[in-house]
Coordinates of C-alpha atoms (C1' of nucleotides) in Angstrom, one line a residue:
Chain A
M1 CA 87.4 141.9 -96.4
N2 CA 84.3 144.1 -96.2
A3 CA 82.8 144.3 -99.6
H4 CA 81.8 147.8 -99.7
D5 CA 84.9 149.7 -98.7
T6 CA 85.2 153.1 -100.3
T7 CA 87.9 155.7 -99.9
V8 CA 87.5 159.4 -100.3
E9 CA 90.2 160.0 -102.9
G10 CA 88.7 161.8 -105.8
A11 CA 86.5 164.4 -104.1
A12 CA 83.0 163.2 -103.7
A13 CA 80.1 164.5 -105.6
L14 CA 78.7 167.3 -103.5
R15 CA 75.5 168.5 -105.0
D16 CA 72.9 170.4 -103.1
P17 CA 70.5 168.5 -100.9
R18 CA 67.6 167.1 -102.8
P19 CA 64.0 166.9 -101.7
A20 CA 63.4 164.0 -99.4
P21 CA 62.0 161.0 -101.3
A22 CA 58.6 159.5 -100.7
G23 CA 60.4 156.3 -99.9
A24 CA 62.3 153.7 -101.8
A25 CA 61.4 150.1 -102.1
H26 CA 63.7 147.7 -100.3
E27 CA 64.4 144.0 -100.9
V28 CA 66.4 141.4 -99.0
L29 CA 68.6 138.9 -100.7
A30 CA 70.6 135.9 -99.5
V31 CA 73.7 134.3 -100.8
V32 CA 73.2 130.7 -99.4
F33 CA 76.2 128.5 -99.7
Q34 CA 76.6 124.8 -99.4
I35 CA 79.4 122.4 -100.2
R36 CA 78.1 120.0 -102.8
Q37 CA 80.2 117.4 -104.5
E38 CA 83.4 119.0 -103.4
R39 CA 82.4 122.4 -104.7
L40 CA 81.1 125.6 -103.0
S41 CA 77.6 126.0 -104.4
V42 CA 75.1 128.8 -104.2
L43 CA 71.4 128.6 -104.2
L44 CA 69.9 130.4 -107.2
W45 CA 66.5 131.0 -108.6
R46 CA 65.6 131.2 -112.3
R47 CA 63.6 134.2 -113.2
A48 CA 60.4 133.4 -115.1
R49 CA 59.4 136.9 -115.9
P50 CA 61.2 140.2 -117.0
P51 CA 63.3 141.9 -116.1
F52 CA 66.2 139.4 -116.7
E53 CA 63.8 136.7 -117.7
G54 CA 65.6 133.3 -117.9
R55 CA 68.5 134.6 -116.0
W56 CA 69.4 133.5 -112.5
S57 CA 69.1 135.6 -109.3
L58 CA 69.5 135.4 -105.6
P59 CA 66.6 134.2 -103.5
G60 CA 64.8 137.0 -101.6
G61 CA 62.1 139.6 -102.2
R62 CA 60.5 142.7 -101.0
L63 CA 60.7 143.7 -97.4
G64 CA 57.4 143.5 -95.6
A65 CA 55.8 146.8 -94.5
D66 CA 56.3 146.0 -90.8
E67 CA 59.1 143.5 -90.9
G68 CA 62.7 143.5 -89.6
L69 CA 65.4 142.7 -92.1
D70 CA 66.4 139.5 -90.3
D71 CA 62.9 138.4 -90.1
S72 CA 62.3 139.2 -93.7
I73 CA 65.2 137.2 -95.1
R74 CA 64.2 134.2 -93.0
R75 CA 60.7 134.4 -94.3
Q76 CA 61.8 134.7 -97.9
L77 CA 64.3 131.9 -97.6
A78 CA 61.6 129.7 -96.1
Q79 CA 60.0 129.6 -99.5
K80 CA 63.2 128.0 -100.9
V81 CA 64.7 125.8 -98.2
D82 CA 63.9 124.5 -94.8
V83 CA 65.2 127.3 -92.6
R84 CA 66.1 124.7 -89.9
D85 CA 68.9 123.8 -92.3
L86 CA 70.3 127.3 -92.1
T87 CA 73.1 126.9 -89.6
H88 CA 74.4 130.5 -90.0
L89 CA 73.0 133.8 -91.3
E90 CA 74.7 137.2 -91.2
Q91 CA 74.3 140.5 -92.9
L92 CA 76.6 141.0 -95.8
E93 CA 76.1 144.4 -97.4
T94 CA 73.5 146.9 -98.7
R95 CA 73.5 148.1 -102.3
G96 CA 71.7 151.3 -103.3
D97 CA 72.9 152.2 -106.8
P98 CA 69.9 154.0 -108.4
C99 CA 70.5 152.0 -111.5
R100 CA 70.8 148.6 -110.0
H101 CA 67.2 147.6 -110.7
P102 CA 65.6 148.4 -114.1
Q103 CA 62.2 148.8 -112.5
G104 CA 63.2 151.8 -110.5
R105 CA 64.8 152.6 -107.2
I106 CA 65.1 149.4 -105.1
L107 CA 67.7 149.1 -102.4
A108 CA 68.9 145.6 -101.5
T109 CA 70.3 144.3 -98.2
A110 CA 72.2 141.0 -98.8
Y111 CA 72.7 138.3 -96.3
L112 CA 75.2 135.4 -96.2
G113 CA 73.6 132.0 -95.3
L114 CA 75.2 128.6 -94.8
V115 CA 73.8 125.1 -95.1
P116 CA 75.8 122.1 -93.8
A117 CA 77.1 119.7 -96.3
D118 CA 75.4 116.4 -95.4
I119 CA 71.9 117.3 -96.3
D120 CA 70.0 117.8 -99.6
P121 CA 67.3 120.2 -98.9
L122 CA 64.2 120.0 -101.0
V123 CA 64.1 123.1 -103.2
P124 CA 61.4 124.3 -105.6
E125 CA 61.4 123.5 -109.3
D126 CA 62.8 126.9 -110.3
T127 CA 65.6 126.8 -107.8
R128 CA 69.0 125.1 -108.2
W129 CA 72.4 124.9 -106.7
H130 CA 75.2 126.3 -108.9
P131 CA 79.0 126.2 -108.4
A132 CA 80.0 129.6 -107.0
A133 CA 83.1 129.6 -109.1
D134 CA 81.1 129.1 -112.3
L135 CA 78.0 131.2 -112.2
P136 CA 75.3 131.0 -114.8
P137 CA 74.1 134.3 -116.5
M138 CA 72.7 136.4 -113.6
G139 CA 70.5 139.4 -113.4
F140 CA 70.9 142.7 -111.6
D141 CA 74.0 143.0 -109.5
H142 CA 73.6 139.6 -108.0
A143 CA 76.8 138.1 -109.4
A144 CA 78.8 140.8 -107.6
I145 CA 76.9 140.0 -104.4
V146 CA 77.9 136.4 -104.7
H147 CA 81.5 137.4 -105.0
S148 CA 81.2 139.5 -101.8
G149 CA 79.8 136.5 -100.1
R150 CA 82.7 134.3 -101.2
R151 CA 85.2 136.8 -100.0
R152 CA 83.4 137.1 -96.6
L153 CA 83.2 133.3 -96.2
R154 CA 86.9 132.8 -97.1
A155 CA 88.0 135.5 -94.7
K156 CA 85.9 134.2 -91.8
L157 CA 87.1 130.6 -92.2
S158 CA 90.5 132.0 -91.2
Y159 CA 89.6 133.8 -88.0
T160 CA 86.3 132.4 -86.8
N161 CA 84.8 129.0 -86.4
V162 CA 82.3 129.4 -89.3
G163 CA 83.3 125.9 -90.3
F164 CA 80.6 124.6 -88.0
A165 CA 78.0 125.9 -90.4
L166 CA 79.5 124.2 -93.5
A167 CA 80.2 120.8 -91.9
P168 CA 77.8 118.2 -90.7
P169 CA 77.4 117.6 -87.0
E170 CA 80.1 114.9 -87.0
F171 CA 82.9 114.5 -89.6
T172 CA 86.3 113.1 -90.1
M173 CA 89.3 115.3 -90.6
S174 CA 89.7 114.3 -94.2
E175 CA 86.1 115.2 -94.9
L176 CA 86.5 118.5 -93.1
S177 CA 89.6 119.3 -95.1
R178 CA 87.6 118.7 -98.3
Y179 CA 85.0 121.2 -97.2
Y180 CA 87.7 123.8 -96.4
R181 CA 89.3 123.1 -99.8
A182 CA 86.0 123.7 -101.6
A183 CA 85.3 126.9 -99.7
L184 CA 88.9 128.3 -99.8
G185 CA 89.7 127.2 -103.3
H186 CA 93.0 125.5 -102.5
D187 CA 94.3 122.4 -100.8
V188 CA 94.2 122.2 -97.0
A189 CA 96.2 119.4 -95.4
A190 CA 94.1 117.4 -93.1
T191 CA 96.9 117.0 -90.6
N192 CA 97.5 120.7 -90.3
L193 CA 93.9 121.6 -90.2
R194 CA 93.4 119.2 -87.3
R195 CA 96.2 120.6 -85.3
V196 CA 95.1 124.2 -85.9
L197 CA 91.4 123.7 -85.1
L198 CA 92.2 121.6 -82.0
R199 CA 94.6 124.1 -80.6
R200 CA 92.1 126.9 -81.2
G201 CA 89.6 124.8 -79.3
Q202 CA 87.1 124.9 -82.2
I203 CA 86.7 121.2 -82.6
E204 CA 86.9 118.1 -80.3
E205 CA 86.8 114.4 -80.7
T206 CA 83.5 112.7 -80.2
G207 CA 85.2 109.5 -79.1
R208 CA 83.4 107.6 -81.9
F209 CA 84.8 106.4 -85.2
V210 CA 83.6 106.2 -88.7
P211 CA 81.9 102.8 -89.4
S212 CA 84.8 100.4 -90.2
G213 CA 85.2 99.1 -93.7
R214 CA 84.3 102.3 -95.4
S215 CA 87.6 103.4 -96.8
G216 CA 90.0 100.5 -96.6
G217 CA 92.3 102.4 -94.3
R218 CA 92.6 103.1 -90.7
P219 CA 89.3 104.0 -89.3
A220 CA 89.0 107.8 -88.9
A221 CA 88.0 109.5 -85.6
L222 CA 84.8 111.5 -85.7
F223 CA 85.1 115.2 -84.7
R224 CA 82.6 117.9 -83.9
F225 CA 82.6 121.6 -83.5
R226 CA 82.5 122.7 -79.9
A227 CA 80.3 125.7 -80.6
R228 CA 77.4 126.0 -83.0
R229 CA 77.5 129.8 -83.2
L230 CA 80.0 132.2 -84.5
E231 CA 83.1 132.8 -82.4
I232 CA 86.1 134.9 -83.3
T233 CA 89.6 133.4 -82.8
D234 CA 91.1 135.9 -80.4
A235 CA 94.6 135.0 -81.5
F236 CA 93.9 137.0 -84.6
A237 CA 93.7 140.3 -82.7
V238 CA 97.2 141.6 -83.3
L239 CA 98.4 144.5 -81.3
R240 CA 96.7 142.9 -78.4
P241 CA 96.7 144.3 -74.9
P242 CA 100.0 143.9 -73.0
S243 CA 100.1 140.6 -71.1
G244 CA 100.8 142.2 -67.7
G245 CA 97.4 143.8 -67.6
Chain B
M1 CA 83.6 141.4 -85.9
N2 CA 80.6 142.0 -88.1
A3 CA 78.1 143.7 -86.1
H4 CA 75.0 142.0 -87.4
D5 CA 75.7 138.4 -87.1
T6 CA 72.7 136.2 -86.4
T7 CA 72.4 132.5 -86.0
V8 CA 69.3 130.5 -86.7
E9 CA 68.9 128.8 -83.4
G10 CA 65.4 129.2 -82.2
A11 CA 63.3 128.5 -85.3
A12 CA 62.7 131.8 -87.0
A13 CA 59.3 133.5 -87.2
L14 CA 57.7 132.1 -90.4
R15 CA 54.6 134.0 -90.9
D16 CA 52.9 134.2 -94.2
P17 CA 54.1 136.7 -96.8
R18 CA 52.7 140.1 -96.5
P19 CA 51.6 142.5 -99.2
A20 CA 54.5 144.3 -100.7
P21 CA 55.0 147.7 -99.1
A22 CA 54.7 150.9 -101.0
G23 CA 58.3 151.7 -100.0
A24 CA 60.0 152.5 -96.8
A25 CA 62.0 155.6 -96.1
H26 CA 65.7 155.2 -96.0
E27 CA 68.4 157.2 -94.2
V28 CA 72.2 157.1 -94.2
L29 CA 74.2 157.7 -91.1
A30 CA 77.9 158.0 -90.4
V31 CA 80.0 157.1 -87.4
V32 CA 82.9 159.6 -87.9
F33 CA 85.9 159.0 -85.6
Q34 CA 88.8 161.2 -84.8
I35 CA 91.5 160.9 -82.2
R36 CA 91.3 164.0 -80.1
Q37 CA 93.3 164.6 -77.0
E38 CA 94.3 161.0 -76.7
R39 CA 90.7 159.8 -76.9
L40 CA 88.7 158.2 -79.7
S41 CA 85.9 160.7 -80.4
V42 CA 82.8 160.6 -82.5
L43 CA 81.1 163.4 -84.3
L44 CA 77.6 163.9 -82.9
W45 CA 74.8 166.3 -83.6
R46 CA 72.3 167.6 -81.1
R47 CA 68.7 167.3 -82.0
A48 CA 66.8 170.5 -81.8
R49 CA 63.4 169.0 -82.5
P50 CA 61.4 165.9 -81.5
P51 CA 61.7 163.0 -81.5
F52 CA 64.6 162.8 -79.1
E53 CA 64.8 166.5 -78.8
G54 CA 68.0 167.5 -76.9
R55 CA 69.5 164.1 -77.4
W56 CA 72.5 163.5 -79.6
S57 CA 72.5 161.6 -82.8
L58 CA 74.7 160.6 -85.7
P59 CA 75.1 162.9 -88.7
G60 CA 73.2 161.8 -91.8
G61 CA 69.8 162.2 -93.3
R62 CA 67.3 160.9 -95.8
L63 CA 68.5 159.2 -98.9
G64 CA 67.9 161.3 -102.0
A65 CA 65.4 160.0 -104.5
D66 CA 68.0 159.3 -107.2
E67 CA 71.1 159.0 -105.1
G68 CA 73.5 156.2 -104.4
L69 CA 74.2 155.3 -100.8
D70 CA 77.9 156.4 -101.0
D71 CA 77.0 159.6 -102.7
S72 CA 74.3 160.3 -100.1
I73 CA 76.5 159.9 -97.1
R74 CA 79.2 162.1 -98.6
R75 CA 76.6 164.8 -99.3
Q76 CA 75.1 164.6 -95.8
L77 CA 78.5 164.7 -94.2
A78 CA 79.5 167.7 -96.2
Q79 CA 77.1 169.7 -94.1
K80 CA 79.1 168.8 -91.0
V81 CA 82.7 168.6 -91.9
D82 CA 84.9 169.2 -94.9
V83 CA 84.8 166.0 -96.8
R84 CA 88.4 166.4 -97.9
D85 CA 89.3 165.6 -94.3
L86 CA 87.6 162.3 -94.5
T87 CA 90.4 159.9 -95.2
H88 CA 88.4 156.8 -95.1
L89 CA 84.7 155.8 -95.5
E90 CA 83.2 152.4 -95.6
Q91 CA 79.8 150.8 -95.2
L92 CA 79.2 149.5 -91.7
E93 CA 75.7 147.9 -91.4
T94 CA 72.1 148.4 -92.2
R95 CA 69.4 148.4 -89.5
G96 CA 65.8 147.8 -90.3
D97 CA 64.0 147.2 -87.1
P98 CA 60.4 148.5 -87.6
C99 CA 60.5 150.2 -84.2
R100 CA 63.9 151.8 -84.5
H101 CA 62.3 155.2 -85.5
P102 CA 59.3 156.5 -83.7
Q103 CA 58.1 158.3 -86.8
G104 CA 57.5 155.1 -88.7
R105 CA 59.4 152.7 -90.8
I106 CA 62.8 154.1 -91.6
L107 CA 65.7 151.9 -92.6
A108 CA 69.2 153.2 -91.9
T109 CA 72.5 152.3 -93.6
A110 CA 75.4 153.3 -91.4
Y111 CA 78.9 154.1 -92.5
L112 CA 82.2 154.3 -90.7
G113 CA 84.3 157.5 -91.4
L114 CA 87.7 158.5 -90.2
V115 CA 89.4 161.9 -89.9
P116 CA 93.1 162.2 -89.2
A117 CA 94.2 163.5 -85.8
D118 CA 96.1 166.6 -86.7
I119 CA 93.3 168.8 -87.9
D120 CA 90.4 170.5 -86.2
P121 CA 87.7 170.7 -88.8
L122 CA 85.2 173.5 -88.5
V123 CA 81.9 172.0 -87.4
P124 CA 78.5 173.7 -87.1
E125 CA 77.2 175.1 -83.8
D126 CA 75.0 172.1 -83.0
T127 CA 77.7 169.5 -83.7
R128 CA 80.4 168.3 -81.3
W129 CA 83.0 165.7 -80.8
H130 CA 82.3 163.3 -77.9
P131 CA 84.5 160.6 -76.4
A132 CA 83.3 157.3 -78.0
A133 CA 83.8 155.6 -74.6
D134 CA 81.5 158.0 -72.8
L135 CA 78.6 158.8 -75.0
P136 CA 76.0 161.4 -74.1
P137 CA 72.3 160.5 -74.1
M138 CA 71.6 159.4 -77.6
G139 CA 68.4 159.0 -79.7
F140 CA 67.2 156.1 -81.8
D141 CA 69.6 153.1 -82.0
H142 CA 72.6 155.4 -82.6
A143 CA 74.5 154.4 -79.5
A144 CA 74.5 150.8 -80.7
I145 CA 75.7 151.9 -84.1
V146 CA 78.6 153.7 -82.6
H147 CA 79.6 150.5 -80.8
S148 CA 79.5 148.6 -84.0
G149 CA 81.8 151.2 -85.5
R150 CA 84.3 150.9 -82.6
R151 CA 84.4 147.1 -83.0
R152 CA 85.0 147.4 -86.7
L153 CA 87.7 150.0 -86.2
R154 CA 89.5 147.9 -83.6
A155 CA 89.4 144.8 -85.7
K156 CA 90.6 146.6 -88.8
L157 CA 93.6 148.1 -87.0
S158 CA 94.8 144.6 -86.5
Y159 CA 94.7 143.3 -90.0
T160 CA 94.6 146.3 -92.3
N161 CA 96.5 149.6 -92.6
V162 CA 93.5 151.8 -91.5
G163 CA 95.9 153.5 -89.3
F164 CA 96.7 155.8 -92.2
A165 CA 93.3 157.3 -91.8
L166 CA 93.7 158.1 -88.2
A167 CA 97.2 159.5 -88.3
P168 CA 98.4 162.7 -89.8
P169 CA 100.5 162.5 -93.0
E170 CA 103.7 162.4 -91.0
F171 CA 104.1 161.2 -87.4
T172 CA 106.6 159.9 -84.9
M173 CA 106.3 156.4 -83.6
S174 CA 105.4 157.5 -80.1
E175 CA 102.6 159.7 -81.6
L176 CA 101.3 156.8 -83.6
S177 CA 101.4 154.5 -80.6
R178 CA 99.2 157.0 -78.8
Y179 CA 96.7 157.0 -81.6
Y180 CA 96.6 153.3 -81.6
R181 CA 96.2 153.3 -77.8
A182 CA 93.2 155.6 -78.0
A183 CA 91.5 153.6 -80.7
L184 CA 92.3 150.2 -79.2
G185 CA 91.7 151.1 -75.6
H186 CA 95.0 149.7 -74.3
D187 CA 98.7 150.4 -74.3
V188 CA 100.6 149.8 -77.5
A189 CA 104.4 149.7 -77.1
A190 CA 105.9 152.1 -79.7
T191 CA 108.9 149.9 -80.3
N192 CA 106.8 146.8 -81.2
L193 CA 104.4 148.8 -83.2
R194 CA 107.2 150.2 -85.2
R195 CA 108.6 146.7 -86.0
V196 CA 105.2 145.2 -86.8
L197 CA 104.2 148.0 -89.2
L198 CA 107.6 148.2 -90.8
R199 CA 107.7 144.5 -91.5
R200 CA 104.2 144.6 -92.9
G201 CA 105.4 147.3 -95.2
Q202 CA 102.6 149.6 -94.0
I203 CA 104.8 152.5 -92.9
E204 CA 108.2 153.9 -94.0
E205 CA 110.7 156.5 -92.8
T206 CA 110.4 159.9 -94.4
G207 CA 114.1 160.6 -93.7
R208 CA 113.1 163.7 -91.8
F209 CA 113.0 164.3 -88.1
V210 CA 110.8 166.1 -85.7
P211 CA 112.1 169.7 -85.1
S212 CA 114.7 169.4 -82.4
G213 CA 114.1 170.7 -78.9
R214 CA 110.6 169.6 -78.8
S215 CA 110.7 166.9 -76.2
G216 CA 114.1 167.0 -74.5
G217 CA 115.0 163.6 -75.8
R218 CA 116.5 162.1 -78.8
P219 CA 114.9 163.5 -81.9
A220 CA 112.2 161.2 -83.3
A221 CA 112.2 160.1 -86.9
L222 CA 109.1 161.0 -89.0
F223 CA 107.2 158.1 -90.6
R224 CA 104.4 158.0 -93.1
F225 CA 102.0 155.3 -94.3
R226 CA 103.0 154.0 -97.7
A227 CA 99.4 153.7 -98.9
R228 CA 96.6 156.0 -98.3
R229 CA 93.8 153.5 -99.1
L230 CA 92.7 150.4 -97.3
E231 CA 94.9 147.3 -97.8
I232 CA 94.5 144.0 -96.0
T233 CA 97.5 142.3 -94.3
D234 CA 97.6 139.0 -96.1
A235 CA 99.5 137.4 -93.2
F236 CA 96.2 137.1 -91.6
A237 CA 94.8 134.6 -94.0
V238 CA 95.4 131.5 -92.0
L239 CA 94.9 128.2 -93.8
R240 CA 96.7 129.8 -96.6
P241 CA 97.4 128.0 -99.9
P242 CA 100.2 125.5 -99.7
S243 CA 103.6 127.0 -100.3
G244 CA 104.5 124.8 -103.2
G245 CA 101.8 126.2 -105.4
Chain C
dT1 C1' 132.4 170.7 -70.1
dC2 C1' 130.2 167.2 -67.8
dC3 C1' 126.3 164.8 -65.9
dG4 C1' 121.6 163.4 -64.9
dG5 C1' 117.1 163.1 -67.1
dT6 C1' 114.4 162.0 -71.1
dT7 C1' 113.0 160.0 -75.3
dT8 C1' 114.0 157.3 -79.3
dT9 C1' 116.1 153.5 -81.4
dG10 C1' 118.1 149.0 -82.3
dG11 C1' 118.9 144.6 -80.8
dT12 C1' 118.2 140.1 -78.3
dC13 C1' 115.3 136.6 -76.3
dT14 C1' 111.2 134.0 -75.6
dT15 C1' 106.8 132.4 -76.9
dG16 C1' 103.4 130.7 -79.8
dC17 C1' 101.4 129.3 -84.1
dA18 C1' 101.4 127.5 -88.8
dG19 C1' 102.8 124.3 -91.9
dG20 C1' 106.0 120.7 -94.1
dC21 C1' 107.6 116.2 -93.5
dT22 C1' 107.9 111.4 -91.9
dA23 C1' 107.2 107.4 -89.4
dA24 C1' 103.9 104.7 -86.9
dA25 C1' 99.3 102.9 -86.3
dA26 C1' 95.2 100.6 -87.8
dC27 C1' 92.4 98.9 -90.9
dT28 C1' 91.0 96.1 -95.6
dG29 C1' 91.5 92.7 -99.1
dG30 C1' 94.1 89.2 -101.4
Chain D
dC1 C1' 100.8 87.2 -93.6
dC2 C1' 101.7 90.8 -96.8
dA3 C1' 100.7 94.8 -99.7
dG4 C1' 97.9 98.8 -100.0
dT5 C1' 95.4 102.6 -98.0
dT6 C1' 94.2 106.0 -94.8
dT7 C1' 94.6 108.2 -90.4
dT8 C1' 97.4 109.7 -86.5
dA9 C1' 101.3 111.5 -83.9
dG10 C1' 105.5 113.6 -83.5
dC11 C1' 109.4 116.4 -85.0
dC12 C1' 111.3 120.2 -87.2
dT13 C1' 111.5 124.8 -89.3
dG14 C1' 110.2 129.4 -90.1
dC15 C1' 107.9 133.5 -88.9
dA16 C1' 105.5 137.0 -86.3
dA17 C1' 104.6 139.3 -82.0
dG18 C1' 105.7 140.9 -77.6
dA19 C1' 108.9 141.7 -73.5
dC20 C1' 113.0 143.5 -72.2
dC21 C1' 117.3 146.0 -72.2
dA22 C1' 121.2 148.8 -73.7
dA23 C1' 122.8 152.3 -76.6
dA24 C1' 122.1 156.6 -79.0
dA25 C1' 120.8 161.3 -79.2
dC26 C1' 119.1 165.3 -77.4
dC27 C1' 118.1 168.8 -73.4
dG28 C1' 119.1 171.7 -69.4
dG29 C1' 121.6 172.8 -65.5
dA30 C1' 125.7 172.7 -62.6

DNA sequence: TCCGGTTTTGGTCTTGCAGGCTAAAACTGG
DNA sequence: CCAGTTTTAGCCTGCAAGACCAAAACCGGA
């Protein structure tokens, strides 16, 4: 699940310590996902200048001199989307391969951001949503970072309530199952999804119904997520403490 | 589970972009765990000089000028333990709070490392194993990083085979249950652990038995982990793809 | 040799969750 | 009023985890 797992199998390179560096540049990047037209989409930005001119890259930029990582990614993203639309943001991974950036040593800390499906945030001219399953030609190692983000999102849909960040404030079960299908990449039966999320206490009925006449069928109940911040489904801690204690 | 989750609730600070920094220093740190005397222990290093003189801190150091993050943490750790004893190493999180280091802006990427329980690696004079549940006074934000590591390890014991990195090459089930108890912080019934790990295909019998006369009871069978690198238990992907596909 | 103590092992039983399936409910439009 | 569509509710199965218990296998001492 964690993108950057490494195992010490082949003995590591153990050269002598090198002189401490003057300091490497650091950038923050964000993989911002939104379900658009039944597809998991990622916000990308088209580079107007070398390196990788004309290719697409993740939004982000250099870390400010006196700025926290979380603050920085929010500031950078504010130039692309309304940050009030960002319903979730978490750190994903840090990449530090010396060759990852042609202009020299630049470390990158990547974040995973989510925008709910019902809105269409205004984005700048050079910025577009692309299907995460069909990425355009991308610069740097950004395609790999997008894949890390997809893996993380898929995993967390299983054992957390991240769905709240993908879905609008109110939704029908068939809508929600379409969001899950888009994010997971396979069908999700609305009837099972409903039972699972209700039992876990993640969602609840609002008591209201979708305006009648919309679909030609039985009017669907509107649901909402109980919490709007990340919670872990404790049922997924196997090897749990014994019940009698 | 992921240590650095953040949610955009209160609108983020959205100041104007600042001038790009010349470059911030970067360090790598490692939370190295080993089960010692029935307790989860972490390798710490006693600082001989300010800042935080006399306090304990995580092993690590400055990132080399032309060095990858993984390479760097292995190089730094080689000064403390034999890296061949490191059975697992994975990236944990990156911290970039401007105030985290009194000497100025230093980012830190932390790793989680594991050493199997049967060995007693030679460590330098200033380096000691401390119980992770009872940390000595620590400098910087290192205590918080150790807690992140504990959370990560506990979670991964549930849905991966990380146990291989905590246990010696061969072990009895009661030994293994004690390792799990130390890492998880609660009792783990050996009989259930055996069935769970066997069914998941994580462990297998070696066919050999512990030398008789050791315990006064029935001789215990020796087990081993089938794989010696991280694998995820797929049973934990809920909302899995429909069976007929 | 037998017996109590100890530890491991194998089995049963219960519980809870996930997911497939189907019938009923509730609406629309003709 | 009926056919078509969509949602809802219930039933059933399968599987994994954990509690519990009895049998197995060893030790040491009487």
